PDB file of C-alpha atoms in Angstrom:
ATOM      1  CA  UNK A   1     -34.336  -1.903  -0.969  1.00 77.00           C
ATOM      2  CA  UNK A   2     -34.974  -3.914  -4.118  1.00 85.00           C
ATOM      3  CA  UNK A   3     -32.018  -6.008  -5.253  1.00 94.00           C
ATOM      4  CA  UNK A   4     -31.766  -8.347  -8.278  1.00 93.00           C
ATOM      5  CA  UNK A   5     -33.454 -11.656  -7.418  1.00 95.00           C
ATOM      6  CA  UNK A   6     -31.784 -13.893 -10.035  1.00 97.00           C
ATOM      7  CA  UNK A   7     -28.803 -16.011  -8.943  1.00 98.00           C
ATOM      8  CA  UNK A   8     -25.626 -13.926  -8.846  1.00 98.00           C
ATOM      9  CA  UNK A   9     -21.913 -14.110  -8.027  1.00 98.00           C
ATOM     10  CA  UNK A  10     -20.436 -14.651  -4.577  1.00 98.00           C
ATOM     11  CA  UNK A  11     -19.136 -11.278  -3.415  1.00 98.00           C
ATOM     12  CA  UNK A  12     -15.697 -10.904  -1.840  1.00 98.00           C
ATOM     13  CA  UNK A  13     -14.931  -7.558  -0.201  1.00 98.00           C
ATOM     14  CA  UNK A  14     -11.681  -6.137   1.137  1.00 97.00           C
ATOM     15  CA  UNK A  15     -10.391  -2.674   1.908  1.00 94.00           C
ATOM     16  CA  UNK A  16      -7.401  -3.374  -0.316  1.00 90.00           C
ATOM     17  CA  UNK A  17      -5.721  -6.247  -2.113  1.00 93.00           C
ATOM     18  CA  UNK A  18      -5.292  -8.776   0.702  1.00 92.00           C
ATOM     19  CA  UNK A  19      -8.715 -10.300   0.086  1.00 95.00           C
ATOM     20  CA  UNK A  20      -7.329 -11.536  -3.230  1.00 95.00           C
ATOM     21  CA  UNK A  21      -5.521 -14.246  -1.212  1.00 94.00           C
ATOM     22  CA  UNK A  22      -8.947 -15.354   0.048  1.00 96.00           C
ATOM     23  CA  UNK A  23     -10.457 -15.139  -3.442  1.00 97.00           C
ATOM     24  CA  UNK A  24      -7.613 -17.279  -4.810  1.00 95.00           C
ATOM     25  CA  UNK A  25      -8.372 -20.074  -2.333  1.00 96.00           C
ATOM     26  CA  UNK A  26     -12.128 -19.809  -2.927  1.00 97.00           C
ATOM     27  CA  UNK A  27     -11.537 -20.265  -6.653  1.00 97.00           C
ATOM     28  CA  UNK A  28      -9.301 -23.287  -5.988  1.00 96.00           C
ATOM     29  CA  UNK A  29     -11.929 -25.063  -3.894  1.00 97.00           C
ATOM     30  CA  UNK A  30     -15.126 -23.731  -5.522  1.00 98.00           C
ATOM     31  CA  UNK A  31     -14.082 -23.154  -9.158  1.00 98.00           C
ATOM     32  CA  UNK A  32     -17.569 -23.568 -10.609  1.00 98.00           C
ATOM     33  CA  UNK A  33     -18.990 -20.419  -8.989  1.00 98.00           C
ATOM     34  CA  UNK A  34     -18.997 -16.840 -10.232  1.00 98.00           C
ATOM     35  CA  UNK A  35     -17.210 -14.324  -7.995  1.00 98.00           C
ATOM     36  CA  UNK A  36     -17.244 -10.539  -7.738  1.00 98.00           C
ATOM     37  CA  UNK A  37     -14.316  -8.895  -5.935  1.00 98.00           C
ATOM     38  CA  UNK A  38     -14.636  -5.356  -4.609  1.00 98.00           C
ATOM     39  CA  UNK A  39     -11.565  -3.553  -3.259  1.00 97.00           C
ATOM     40  CA  UNK A  40     -12.117  -0.212  -1.521  1.00 97.00           C
ATOM     41  CA  UNK A  41      -8.554   0.679  -2.449  1.00 94.00           C
ATOM     42  CA  UNK A  42      -9.162   4.435  -2.494  1.00 94.00           C
ATOM     43  CA  UNK A  43      -9.902   4.389   1.262  1.00 94.00           C
ATOM     44  CA  UNK A  44      -7.483   1.642   2.318  1.00 90.00           C
ATOM     45  CA  UNK A  45      -6.042   0.707   4.718  1.00 88.00           C
ATOM     46  CA  UNK A  46      -8.816   0.167   7.253  1.00 91.00           C
ATOM     47  CA  UNK A  47      -6.522  -1.169  10.008  1.00 87.00           C
ATOM     48  CA  UNK A  48      -6.191   2.022  12.084  1.00 86.00           C
ATOM     49  CA  UNK A  49      -9.655   3.468  11.362  1.00 92.00           C
ATOM     50  CA  UNK A  50     -12.376   3.668  14.022  1.00 93.00           C
ATOM     51  CA  UNK A  51     -15.109   1.056  14.437  1.00 93.00           C
ATOM     52  CA  UNK A  52     -17.745   3.513  13.154  1.00 96.00           C
ATOM     53  CA  UNK A  53     -15.835   4.380   9.988  1.00 97.00           C
ATOM     54  CA  UNK A  54     -14.981   0.745   9.171  1.00 96.00           C
ATOM     55  CA  UNK A  55     -18.620  -0.229   9.736  1.00 97.00           C
ATOM     56  CA  UNK A  56     -19.933   2.539   7.458  1.00 98.00           C
ATOM     57  CA  UNK A  57     -17.443   1.813   4.663  1.00 98.00           C
ATOM     58  CA  UNK A  58     -18.153  -1.941   4.880  1.00 98.00           C
ATOM     59  CA  UNK A  59     -21.920  -1.405   4.891  1.00 98.00           C
ATOM     60  CA  UNK A  60     -21.632   0.726   1.738  1.00 98.00           C
ATOM     61  CA  UNK A  61     -19.652  -2.041   0.009  1.00 98.00           C
ATOM     62  CA  UNK A  62     -22.120  -4.747   1.084  1.00 98.00           C
ATOM     63  CA  UNK A  63     -25.091  -2.769  -0.244  1.00 97.00           C
ATOM     64  CA  UNK A  64     -23.279  -2.138  -3.552  1.00 97.00           C
ATOM     65  CA  UNK A  65     -22.499  -5.844  -3.995  1.00 98.00           C
ATOM     66  CA  UNK A  66     -26.144  -6.705  -3.246  1.00 98.00           C
ATOM     67  CA  UNK A  67     -27.164  -4.139  -5.883  1.00 97.00           C
ATOM     68  CA  UNK A  68     -24.860  -5.891  -8.358  1.00 97.00           C
ATOM     69  CA  UNK A  69     -26.592  -9.235  -7.809  1.00 98.00           C
ATOM     70  CA  UNK A  70     -24.693 -10.922  -4.969  1.00 98.00           C
ATOM     71  CA  UNK A  71     -26.781 -12.907  -2.472  1.00 98.00           C
ATOM     72  CA  UNK A  72     -23.788 -14.014  -0.396  1.00 98.00           C
ATOM     73  CA  UNK A  73     -20.769 -11.874   0.530  1.00 98.00           C
ATOM     74  CA  UNK A  74     -17.494 -12.843   2.204  1.00 98.00           C
ATOM     75  CA  UNK A  75     -15.724 -10.033   4.048  1.00 98.00           C
ATOM     76  CA  UNK A  76     -12.227 -11.041   2.944  1.00 96.00           C
ATOM     77  CA  UNK A  77     -10.844  -8.453   5.353  1.00 95.00           C
ATOM     78  CA  UNK A  78     -10.033  -9.128   8.998  1.00 95.00           C
ATOM     79  CA  UNK A  79     -10.571  -5.511  10.051  1.00 94.00           C
ATOM     80  CA  UNK A  80     -14.036  -5.407   8.470  1.00 96.00           C
ATOM     81  CA  UNK A  81     -14.826  -8.847   9.932  1.00 96.00           C
ATOM     82  CA  UNK A  82     -13.720  -7.629  13.367  1.00 94.00           C
ATOM     83  CA  UNK A  83     -15.328  -4.192  13.348  1.00 94.00           C
ATOM     84  CA  UNK A  84     -18.385  -4.421  11.089  1.00 96.00           C
ATOM     85  CA  UNK A  85     -19.589  -7.987  10.502  1.00 97.00           C
ATOM     86  CA  UNK A  86     -21.681  -8.499  13.641  1.00 96.00           C
ATOM     87  CA  UNK A  87     -23.512  -5.164  13.297  1.00 97.00           C
ATOM     88  CA  UNK A  88     -24.259  -5.821   9.629  1.00 98.00           C
ATOM     89  CA  UNK A  89     -25.528  -9.352  10.387  1.00 98.00           C
ATOM     90  CA  UNK A  90     -27.648  -8.360  13.377  1.00 97.00           C
ATOM     91  CA  UNK A  91     -28.853  -4.833  12.535  1.00 98.00           C
ATOM     92  CA  UNK A  92     -28.652  -4.282   8.782  1.00 98.00           C
ATOM     93  CA  UNK A  93     -29.500  -7.571   7.050  1.00 97.00           C
ATOM     94  CA  UNK A  94     -32.917  -7.951   8.743  1.00 97.00           C
ATOM     95  CA  UNK A  95     -33.851  -4.510   7.345  1.00 96.00           C
ATOM     96  CA  UNK A  96     -32.010  -4.681   4.003  1.00 94.00           C
ATOM     97  CA  UNK A  97     -32.894  -8.248   2.961  1.00 95.00           C
ATOM     98  CA  UNK A  98     -33.129 -11.121   5.475  1.00 96.00           C
ATOM     99  CA  UNK A  99     -32.561 -13.707   2.718  1.00 96.00           C
ATOM    100  CA  UNK A 100     -29.013 -12.473   1.963  1.00 97.00           C
ATOM    101  CA  UNK A 101     -25.895 -13.414   3.894  1.00 98.00           C
ATOM    102  CA  UNK A 102     -22.608 -11.772   4.896  1.00 98.00           C
ATOM    103  CA  UNK A 103     -19.821 -13.954   6.366  1.00 98.00           C
ATOM    104  CA  UNK A 104     -16.368 -13.112   7.732  1.00 97.00           C
ATOM    105  CA  UNK A 105     -12.886 -14.630   7.839  1.00 96.00           C
ATOM    106  CA  UNK A 106     -12.281 -14.812  11.599  1.00 97.00           C
ATOM    107  CA  UNK A 107     -14.783 -17.498  12.586  1.00 96.00           C
ATOM    108  CA  UNK A 108     -13.509 -20.205  10.159  1.00 97.00           C
ATOM    109  CA  UNK A 109      -9.975 -19.859  11.556  1.00 95.00           C
ATOM    110  CA  UNK A 110     -11.264 -19.909  15.137  1.00 96.00           C
ATOM    111  CA  UNK A 111     -13.171 -23.114  14.373  1.00 96.00           C
ATOM    112  CA  UNK A 112     -10.086 -25.063  13.240  1.00 96.00           C
ATOM    113  CA  UNK A 113      -7.426 -23.752  15.622  1.00 97.00           C
ATOM    114  CA  UNK A 114      -8.463 -26.114  18.428  1.00 97.00           C
ATOM    115  CA  UNK A 115      -7.455 -29.092  16.284  1.00 97.00           C
ATOM    116  CA  UNK A 116      -4.103 -27.524  15.309  1.00 97.00           C
ATOM    117  CA  UNK A 117      -2.581 -26.429  18.640  1.00 98.00           C
ATOM    118  CA  UNK A 118      -1.028 -28.930  21.044  1.00 98.00           C
ATOM    119  CA  UNK A 119       0.235 -26.434  23.634  1.00 98.00           C
ATOM    120  CA  UNK A 120      -3.119 -24.557  23.715  1.00 98.00           C
ATOM    121  CA  UNK A 121      -1.151 -21.313  23.286  1.00 98.00           C
ATOM    122  CA  UNK A 122      -1.919 -19.437  20.048  1.00 98.00           C
ATOM    123  CA  UNK A 123      -0.526 -16.205  18.604  1.00 98.00           C
ATOM    124  CA  UNK A 124      -2.284 -13.745  16.288  1.00 98.00           C
ATOM    125  CA  UNK A 125      -0.460 -11.281  14.047  1.00 98.00           C
ATOM    126  CA  UNK A 126      -2.839  -8.718  12.547  1.00 96.00           C
ATOM    127  CA  UNK A 127      -3.567  -5.030  11.984  1.00 93.00           C
ATOM    128  CA  UNK A 128      -3.976  -2.666  14.888  1.00 92.00           C
ATOM    129  CA  UNK A 129      -7.759  -2.614  14.414  1.00 90.00           C
ATOM    130  CA  UNK A 130      -8.118  -6.389  14.488  1.00 93.00           C
ATOM    131  CA  UNK A 131      -5.888  -6.771  17.546  1.00 95.00           C
ATOM    132  CA  UNK A 132      -7.680  -3.986  19.455  1.00 93.00           C
ATOM    133  CA  UNK A 133     -11.072  -5.536  18.687  1.00 94.00           C
ATOM    134  CA  UNK A 134      -9.969  -8.799  20.386  1.00 96.00           C
ATOM    135  CA  UNK A 135     -12.185 -10.623  17.889  1.00 95.00           C
ATOM    136  CA  UNK A 136      -9.827 -13.598  17.609  1.00 97.00           C
ATOM    137  CA  UNK A 137      -9.605 -13.954  21.389  1.00 97.00           C
ATOM    138  CA  UNK A 138     -13.396 -13.852  21.704  1.00 97.00           C
ATOM    139  CA  UNK A 139     -14.117 -16.277  18.852  1.00 97.00           C
ATOM    140  CA  UNK A 140     -11.401 -18.767  19.802  1.00 98.00           C
ATOM    141  CA  UNK A 141     -12.255 -18.797  23.490  1.00 96.00           C
ATOM    142  CA  UNK A 142     -15.971 -19.116  22.761  1.00 96.00           C
ATOM    143  CA  UNK A 143     -15.168 -22.444  21.065  1.00 96.00           C
ATOM    144  CA  UNK A 144     -12.073 -23.415  23.094  1.00 97.00           C
ATOM    145  CA  UNK A 145     -12.053 -21.763  26.532  1.00 97.00           C
ATOM    146  CA  UNK A 146      -8.774 -23.493  27.397  1.00 98.00           C
ATOM    147  CA  UNK A 147      -6.753 -21.812  24.612  1.00 98.00           C
ATOM    148  CA  UNK A 148      -4.574 -18.849  25.583  1.00 98.00           C
ATOM    149  CA  UNK A 149      -4.484 -16.223  22.807  1.00 98.00           C
ATOM    150  CA  UNK A 150      -1.807 -13.514  22.446  1.00 98.00           C
ATOM    151  CA  UNK A 151      -1.945 -10.818  19.773  1.00 98.00           C
ATOM    152  CA  UNK A 152       0.559  -8.376  18.291  1.00 98.00           C
ATOM    153  CA  UNK A 153      -0.196  -5.614  15.769  1.00 97.00           C
ATOM    154  CA  UNK A 154       2.069  -5.397  12.701  1.00 97.00           C
ATOM    155  CA  UNK A 155       1.512  -1.854  11.380  1.00 91.00           C
ATOM    156  CA  UNK A 156       4.132  -1.939   8.613  1.00 93.00           C
ATOM    157  CA  UNK A 157       3.341  -5.338   7.122  1.00 95.00           C
ATOM    158  CA  UNK A 158       0.473  -4.250   4.851  1.00 91.00           C
ATOM    159  CA  UNK A 159       2.438  -1.366   3.254  1.00 91.00           C
ATOM    160  CA  UNK A 160       5.382  -3.731   2.684  1.00 93.00           C
ATOM    161  CA  UNK A 161       3.099  -5.963   0.628  1.00 91.00           C
ATOM    162  CA  UNK A 162       1.183  -3.220  -1.186  1.00 85.00           C
ATOM    163  CA  UNK A 163       4.382  -1.388  -2.209  1.00 87.00           C
ATOM    164  CA  UNK A 164       5.890  -4.637  -3.495  1.00 89.00           C
ATOM    165  CA  UNK A 165       8.588  -4.695  -0.790  1.00 94.00           C
ATOM    166  CA  UNK A 166       7.680  -8.119   0.641  1.00 94.00           C
ATOM    167  CA  UNK A 167      10.891  -9.653  -0.742  1.00 95.00           C
ATOM    168  CA  UNK A 168      13.162  -6.717   0.106  1.00 95.00           C
ATOM    169  CA  UNK A 169      15.915  -6.837   2.763  1.00 94.00           C
ATOM    170  CA  UNK A 170      14.057  -4.057   4.613  1.00 93.00           C
ATOM    171  CA  UNK A 171      11.098  -6.388   5.164  1.00 97.00           C
ATOM    172  CA  UNK A 172      13.299  -8.708   7.253  1.00 97.00           C
ATOM    173  CA  UNK A 173      13.605  -6.126  10.015  1.00 97.00           C
ATOM    174  CA  UNK A 174       9.856  -5.580  10.394  1.00 97.00           C
ATOM    175  CA  UNK A 175       8.936  -9.262  10.132  1.00 98.00           C
ATOM    176  CA  UNK A 176      11.592 -10.413  12.617  1.00 98.00           C
ATOM    177  CA  UNK A 177      10.669  -7.632  15.051  1.00 98.00           C
ATOM    178  CA  UNK A 178       7.011  -8.694  15.335  1.00 98.00           C
ATOM    179  CA  UNK A 179       7.708 -12.426  15.446  1.00 98.00           C
ATOM    180  CA  UNK A 180      10.279 -11.884  18.214  1.00 98.00           C
ATOM    181  CA  UNK A 181       7.745  -9.709  20.057  1.00 98.00           C
ATOM    182  CA  UNK A 182       4.939 -12.280  20.013  1.00 98.00           C
ATOM    183  CA  UNK A 183       7.257 -15.149  20.997  1.00 98.00           C
ATOM    184  CA  UNK A 184       8.552 -13.062  23.926  1.00 98.00           C
ATOM    185  CA  UNK A 185       4.958 -12.379  24.912  1.00 98.00           C
ATOM    186  CA  UNK A 186       4.220 -16.112  25.074  1.00 98.00           C
ATOM    187  CA  UNK A 187       7.078 -18.588  24.404  1.00 98.00           C
ATOM    188  CA  UNK A 188       4.593 -21.496  24.555  1.00 98.00           C
ATOM    189  CA  UNK A 189       2.867 -20.487  21.286  1.00 98.00           C
ATOM    190  CA  UNK A 190       2.824 -23.390  18.818  1.00 98.00           C
ATOM    191  CA  UNK A 191       0.392 -21.915  16.236  1.00 98.00           C
ATOM    192  CA  UNK A 192       0.615 -18.456  14.721  1.00 98.00           C
ATOM    193  CA  UNK A 193      -2.489 -17.145  12.963  1.00 98.00           C
ATOM    194  CA  UNK A 194      -1.886 -14.662  10.158  1.00 97.00           C
ATOM    195  CA  UNK A 195      -4.877 -12.458  10.959  1.00 96.00           C
ATOM    196  CA  UNK A 196      -4.566 -10.252   7.903  1.00 95.00           C
ATOM    197  CA  UNK A 197      -5.103 -11.400   4.340  1.00 94.00           C
ATOM    198  CA  UNK A 198      -1.972  -9.567   3.118  1.00 93.00           C
ATOM    199  CA  UNK A 199       0.384 -11.511   5.343  1.00 95.00           C
ATOM    200  CA  UNK A 200       0.667 -14.744   3.297  1.00 94.00           C
ATOM    201  CA  UNK A 201       2.741 -12.739   0.811  1.00 93.00           C
ATOM    202  CA  UNK A 202       5.325 -12.325   3.579  1.00 96.00           C
ATOM    203  CA  UNK A 203       5.404 -16.087   4.188  1.00 96.00           C
ATOM    204  CA  UNK A 204       9.062 -16.666   3.162  1.00 96.00           C
ATOM    205  CA  UNK A 205      10.216 -14.044   5.682  1.00 97.00           C
ATOM    206  CA  UNK A 206       7.807 -15.273   8.368  1.00 98.00           C
ATOM    207  CA  UNK A 207       9.074 -18.856   8.049  1.00 97.00           C
ATOM    208  CA  UNK A 208      12.672 -17.576   8.110  1.00 97.00           C
ATOM    209  CA  UNK A 209      12.280 -16.028  11.573  1.00 98.00           C
ATOM    210  CA  UNK A 210       9.702 -18.294  13.178  1.00 97.00           C
ATOM    211  CA  UNK A 211      11.042 -20.679  15.832  1.00 97.00           C
ATOM    212  CA  UNK A 212      11.116 -24.347  14.881  1.00 95.00           C
ATOM    213  CA  UNK A 213       7.951 -26.210  15.799  1.00 96.00           C
ATOM    214  CA  UNK A 214       5.628 -23.207  15.458  1.00 98.00           C
ATOM    215  CA  UNK A 215       2.955 -23.724  12.819  1.00 97.00           C
ATOM    216  CA  UNK A 216       1.802 -20.838  10.599  1.00 97.00           C
ATOM    217  CA  UNK A 217      -1.960 -20.674  10.038  1.00 96.00           C
ATOM    218  CA  UNK A 218      -2.926 -18.592   6.965  1.00 91.00           C
ATOM    219  CA  UNK A 219      -6.658 -18.151   6.570  1.00 93.00           C
ATOM    220  CA  UNK A 220      -7.473 -18.749   2.915  1.00 94.00           C
ATOM    221  CA  UNK A 221      -7.880 -22.524   2.859  1.00 92.00           C
ATOM    222  CA  UNK A 222      -9.923 -22.559   6.086  1.00 96.00           C
ATOM    223  CA  UNK A 223     -12.245 -19.818   4.826  1.00 97.00           C
ATOM    224  CA  UNK A 224     -12.702 -21.697   1.542  1.00 97.00           C
ATOM    225  CA  UNK A 225     -13.370 -25.035   3.295  1.00 97.00           C
ATOM    226  CA  UNK A 226     -15.820 -23.293   5.627  1.00 97.00           C
ATOM    227  CA  UNK A 227     -17.682 -21.716   2.710  1.00 98.00           C
ATOM    228  CA  UNK A 228     -17.952 -25.060   0.913  1.00 98.00           C
ATOM    229  CA  UNK A 229     -19.459 -26.575   4.080  1.00 98.00           C
ATOM    230  CA  UNK A 230     -21.763 -23.579   4.485  1.00 98.00           C
ATOM    231  CA  UNK A 231     -23.129 -23.925   0.949  1.00 98.00           C
ATOM    232  CA  UNK A 232     -23.728 -27.644   1.497  1.00 98.00           C
ATOM    233  CA  UNK A 233     -25.662 -26.885   4.705  1.00 98.00           C
ATOM    234  CA  UNK A 234     -27.661 -23.998   3.187  1.00 98.00           C
ATOM    235  CA  UNK A 235     -29.002 -25.173  -0.202  1.00 98.00           C
ATOM    236  CA  UNK A 236     -31.361 -22.183  -0.443  1.00 97.00           C
ATOM    237  CA  UNK A 237     -28.309 -19.854  -0.420  1.00 97.00           C
ATOM    238  CA  UNK A 238     -26.280 -22.137  -2.695  1.00 98.00           C
ATOM    239  CA  UNK A 239     -29.032 -22.019  -5.329  1.00 98.00           C
ATOM    240  CA  UNK A 240     -28.711 -18.215  -5.383  1.00 98.00           C
ATOM    241  CA  UNK A 241     -25.006 -18.439  -6.349  1.00 98.00           C
ATOM    242  CA  UNK A 242     -24.492 -18.476 -10.108  1.00 98.00           C
ATOM    243  CA  UNK A 243     -22.095 -20.959 -11.656  1.00 98.00           C
ATOM    244  CA  UNK A 244     -20.193 -19.745 -14.688  1.00 98.00           C
ATOM    245  CA  UNK A 245     -16.623 -19.860 -13.303  1.00 98.00           C
ATOM    246  CA  UNK A 246     -16.177 -16.112 -13.891  1.00 97.00           C
ATOM    247  CA  UNK A 247     -14.564 -13.363 -11.778  1.00 97.00           C
ATOM    248  CA  UNK A 248     -15.463  -9.678 -12.005  1.00 97.00           C
ATOM    249  CA  UNK A 249     -13.153  -7.151 -10.314  1.00 98.00           C
ATOM    250  CA  UNK A 250     -14.206  -3.759  -8.975  1.00 98.00           C
ATOM    251  CA  UNK A 251     -12.083  -1.063  -7.331  1.00 98.00           C
ATOM    252  CA  UNK A 252     -12.683   2.413  -5.902  1.00 97.00           C
ATOM    253  CA  UNK A 253      -9.138   3.319  -7.009  1.00 95.00           C
ATOM    254  CA  UNK A 254      -7.382   3.667 -10.349  1.00 94.00           C
ATOM    255  CA  UNK A 255      -8.026   0.462 -12.362  1.00 96.00           C
ATOM    256  CA  UNK A 256      -4.477   0.498 -13.791  1.00 94.00           C
ATOM    257  CA  UNK A 257      -3.002   0.554 -10.274  1.00 91.00           C
ATOM    258  CA  UNK A 258      -5.335  -2.272  -9.207  1.00 94.00           C
ATOM    259  CA  UNK A 259      -4.308  -4.405 -12.201  1.00 93.00           C
ATOM    260  CA  UNK A 260      -0.624  -3.936 -11.376  1.00 90.00           C
ATOM    261  CA  UNK A 261      -1.050  -4.788  -7.686  1.00 89.00           C
ATOM    262  CA  UNK A 262      -3.438  -7.682  -8.342  1.00 91.00           C
ATOM    263  CA  UNK A 263      -0.657  -9.429 -10.273  1.00 88.00           C
ATOM    264  CA  UNK A 264       1.364  -9.674  -7.035  1.00 84.00           C
ATOM    265  CA  UNK A 265      -1.465 -11.631  -5.430  1.00 89.00           C
ATOM    266  CA  UNK A 266      -2.922 -13.615  -8.337  1.00 91.00           C
ATOM    267  CA  UNK A 267      -0.052 -13.877 -10.852  1.00 88.00           C
ATOM    268  CA  UNK A 268      -2.502 -13.239 -13.684  1.00 89.00           C
ATOM    269  CA  UNK A 269      -3.821 -10.286 -15.663  1.00 90.00           C
ATOM    270  CA  UNK A 270      -7.243  -9.050 -14.608  1.00 94.00           C
ATOM    271  CA  UNK A 271      -9.809  -6.685 -16.060  1.00 94.00           C
ATOM    272  CA  UNK A 272     -11.139  -4.248 -13.476  1.00 97.00           C
ATOM    273  CA  UNK A 273     -13.919  -1.669 -13.325  1.00 97.00           C
ATOM    274  CA  UNK A 274     -13.856   1.542 -11.280  1.00 97.00           C
ATOM    275  CA  UNK A 275     -16.816   2.273  -8.996  1.00 97.00           C
ATOM    276  CA  UNK A 276     -17.576   4.771  -6.241  1.00 96.00           C
ATOM    277  CA  UNK A 277     -18.944   4.036  -2.764  1.00 96.00           C
ATOM    278  CA  UNK A 278     -20.722   6.345  -0.348  1.00 83.00           C
TER     279      UNK A 278
END
């Protein structure tokens, strides 16, 4: 495949809108770079889909972002990071273009959690797909074999956010239920990883029901810090990232719907272009 060779934006991909929380932090820490956000909103959510389907959808998005000039892509989606990242890195990139890079959101969180937990007991709240993949367990224990990891799937949390119900009284029931469940599973947990990029929008409810002394670990700042370090360590990749402080938004869904939902995450108006994948 022949992709544009000039420097281009950093791609950020998510199945839906949650990756906008990652994009927001990337823009805070790396404001000089151009970004291109692609939401596969027409086929979201990915959480309950099979490994094969998530891999194929993610691969299509990665190829499209490469075609649009990206040399570096962040999978701002835990499900895609859990189910597709390794295959894309190991099998696809060597054939597609070995000079391009695709990174995920699980590893950066796994790298910092060892310095955050005192009890060495960590909880993960995420989608069904991410929990079933055990990606957090594997990544954390690869770096910190002494840490005990417990996970609970939160199937209703993403719809609560996407349907703008995160502040509703109904959200309290679902948030409290899952927090109670994970604390029953392991009462020694002192750090709770929000393993889905939608979940920071439920933060007020999460903090309301979380036991005192348990630290919430959202991913955005750690992913952004990790990317800054990565670019410093890989100047040949950094030079392929254009710097005009712009953001271009793409969606596979209705642009008007994307604009409305994006305001929940970014608190700003965005211009968005419709594209098709597959």
